[in-house]
């Protein structure tokens, strides 16, 4: 089954460059801002869905933010993870299976700060919406 990439034009191009280069191009999206590729299973279609997300390392895991630019609803990739917490992740050339969980409480506050240090716009997105923007931890699945 082929992967369906983000329908957003510039994101789709970013993903293609990332995949075609084996993660050597596109991993550093902007100076000091790194992205990973997240492939989830579509909760309705059952098809693999892939997007690119800004991340930060968190021990052996990776943190991403389900901001959707401050839209009133969660992004599709996050809703897919709520239905099935398993995902494929690519960080540079490293491709692995991960389990996703949503951070809460003090951990969420700490990780929110970590993410806004690399992408301050997250604070602006949070001001635009009534929902609490999820902070997601992607933990590598042990083989």
Short mmCIF file of C-alpha atoms in Angstrom, two decimals:
data_model
loop_
_atom_site.label_atom_id
_atom_site.label_comp_id
_atom_site.label_asym_id
_atom_site.label_seq_id
_atom_site.Cartn_x
_atom_site.Cartn_y
_atom_site.Cartn_z
CA UNK A 1 0.00 0.00 0.00
CA UNK A 2 1.48 3.35 -0.96
CA UNK A 3 1.82 6.18 1.54
CA UNK A 4 -0.42 9.22 1.15
CA UNK A 5 1.58 12.38 1.82
CA UNK A 6 0.22 15.60 3.27
CA UNK A 7 -2.11 17.38 0.84
CA UNK A 8 -0.44 20.72 1.69
CA UNK A 9 1.74 21.55 -1.32
CA UNK A 10 4.93 22.78 0.37
CA UNK A 11 4.74 20.00 3.00
CA UNK A 12 4.35 17.38 0.26
CA UNK A 13 7.44 18.75 -1.54
CA UNK A 14 9.38 18.76 1.73
CA UNK A 15 8.44 15.12 2.39
CA UNK A 16 9.43 14.06 -1.13
CA UNK A 17 12.85 15.71 -0.80
CA UNK A 18 13.31 14.09 2.62
CA UNK A 19 12.39 10.62 1.37
CA UNK A 20 14.26 10.81 -1.95
CA UNK A 21 17.47 11.89 -0.21
CA UNK A 22 17.23 9.22 2.49
CA UNK A 23 16.82 11.95 5.08
CA UNK A 24 19.93 13.94 4.21
CA UNK A 25 17.88 16.81 2.73
CA UNK A 26 14.93 18.27 4.59
CA UNK A 27 15.91 16.98 8.03
CA UNK A 28 17.12 20.49 8.91
CA UNK A 29 14.15 22.46 7.59
CA UNK A 30 15.44 25.87 8.65
CA UNK A 31 18.66 26.69 10.49
CA UNK A 32 18.40 24.93 13.85
CA UNK A 33 14.86 23.64 13.15
CA UNK A 34 14.77 19.91 12.48
CA UNK A 35 11.88 17.82 11.15
CA UNK A 36 10.92 14.19 11.25
CA UNK A 37 8.50 12.29 9.07
CA UNK A 38 5.55 10.71 10.85
CA UNK A 39 3.46 8.03 9.16
CA UNK A 40 0.19 7.14 10.86
CA UNK A 41 -2.64 4.83 9.87
CA UNK A 42 -5.69 6.72 8.62
CA UNK A 43 -8.46 6.17 11.17
CA UNK A 44 -11.11 6.07 8.42
CA UNK A 45 -9.21 4.89 5.33
CA UNK A 46 -6.74 2.51 6.98
CA UNK A 47 -4.12 3.91 4.58
CA UNK A 48 -0.69 5.10 5.71
CA UNK A 49 -0.60 8.91 5.99
CA UNK A 50 2.67 10.84 6.19
CA UNK A 51 3.51 14.36 7.33
CA UNK A 52 6.59 16.33 8.35
CA UNK A 53 6.78 17.81 11.84
CA UNK A 54 9.21 19.91 13.83
CA UNK A 55 10.66 17.83 16.65
CA UNK A 56 13.00 17.87 19.59
CA UNK A 57 14.80 14.87 21.09
CA UNK A 58 13.62 13.80 24.54
CA UNK A 59 15.97 11.16 25.91
CA UNK A 60 15.58 8.23 23.51
CA UNK A 61 12.22 9.59 22.29
CA UNK A 62 11.11 12.52 20.14
CA UNK A 63 8.58 15.25 20.87
CA UNK A 64 6.18 16.83 18.36
CA UNK A 65 3.33 19.31 18.76
CA UNK A 66 -0.19 18.85 17.35
CA UNK A 67 -0.65 22.59 16.80
CA UNK A 68 -2.41 22.64 13.42
CA UNK A 69 -1.38 26.29 13.33
CA UNK A 70 -3.83 27.07 16.13
CA UNK A 71 -6.87 25.73 14.24
CA UNK A 72 -9.90 24.83 16.38
CA UNK A 73 -9.52 21.10 15.66
CA UNK A 74 -6.64 18.69 16.13
CA UNK A 75 -4.61 17.82 13.03
CA UNK A 76 -5.53 14.59 11.25
CA UNK A 77 -2.25 12.92 12.16
CA UNK A 78 -3.00 13.40 15.86
CA UNK A 79 -6.55 12.06 15.51
CA UNK A 80 -5.05 9.07 13.69
CA UNK A 81 -2.69 8.48 16.64
CA UNK A 82 -5.61 8.61 19.06
CA UNK A 83 -7.18 5.76 17.08
CA UNK A 84 -3.90 3.81 16.71
CA UNK A 85 -0.87 4.85 18.74
CA UNK A 86 1.58 3.01 16.50
CA UNK A 87 3.45 4.93 13.83
CA UNK A 88 6.50 4.90 11.62
CA UNK A 89 9.00 7.67 12.22
CA UNK A 90 11.94 8.84 10.13
CA UNK A 91 14.54 11.08 11.74
CA UNK A 92 17.17 11.86 9.13
CA UNK A 93 18.18 8.44 7.74
CA UNK A 94 16.86 6.53 10.79
CA UNK A 95 13.48 4.85 10.19
CA UNK A 96 11.76 3.03 13.05
CA UNK A 97 8.43 2.06 14.58
CA UNK A 98 7.20 4.13 17.50
CA UNK A 99 4.38 4.33 19.99
CA UNK A 100 2.83 7.73 20.61
CA UNK A 101 1.53 9.12 23.87
CA UNK A 102 0.22 12.55 24.79
CA UNK A 103 2.17 14.31 27.54
CA UNK A 104 0.20 15.72 30.47
CA UNK A 105 0.72 17.87 33.54
CA UNK A 106 4.26 18.86 34.48
CA UNK A 107 5.75 16.78 31.68
CA UNK A 108 3.61 18.62 29.11
CA UNK A 109 4.63 22.00 30.53
CA UNK A 110 8.32 21.05 30.37
CA UNK A 111 8.02 19.72 26.81
CA UNK A 112 5.97 22.72 25.65
CA UNK A 113 8.85 24.96 26.79
CA UNK A 114 11.34 22.70 24.99
CA UNK A 115 9.34 22.97 21.76
CA UNK A 116 8.76 26.73 21.94
CA UNK A 117 12.50 27.25 22.32
CA UNK A 118 12.93 25.88 18.79
CA UNK A 119 9.63 27.18 17.36
CA UNK A 120 8.27 30.18 19.31
CA UNK A 121 5.21 30.40 17.02
CA UNK A 122 3.63 27.56 19.04
CA UNK A 123 2.78 30.11 21.74
CA UNK A 124 0.91 32.22 19.17
CA UNK A 125 -0.93 29.15 17.90
CA UNK A 126 -2.03 28.37 21.47
CA UNK A 127 -3.46 31.88 21.82
CA UNK A 128 -5.55 31.40 18.65
CA UNK A 129 -7.43 28.32 19.85
CA UNK A 130 -9.56 27.22 22.80
CA UNK A 131 -8.19 23.67 22.73
CA UNK A 132 -5.13 22.59 24.64
CA UNK A 133 -2.58 21.82 21.96
CA UNK A 134 -1.31 18.27 22.47
CA UNK A 135 2.37 17.60 22.98
CA UNK A 136 3.16 14.11 21.72
CA UNK A 137 6.03 11.84 22.75
CA UNK A 138 7.11 9.29 20.13
CA UNK A 139 8.87 6.38 21.81
CA UNK A 140 10.83 3.89 19.76
CA UNK A 141 9.25 0.44 19.83
CA UNK A 142 11.67 -2.22 21.00
CA UNK A 143 12.26 -4.93 18.39
#
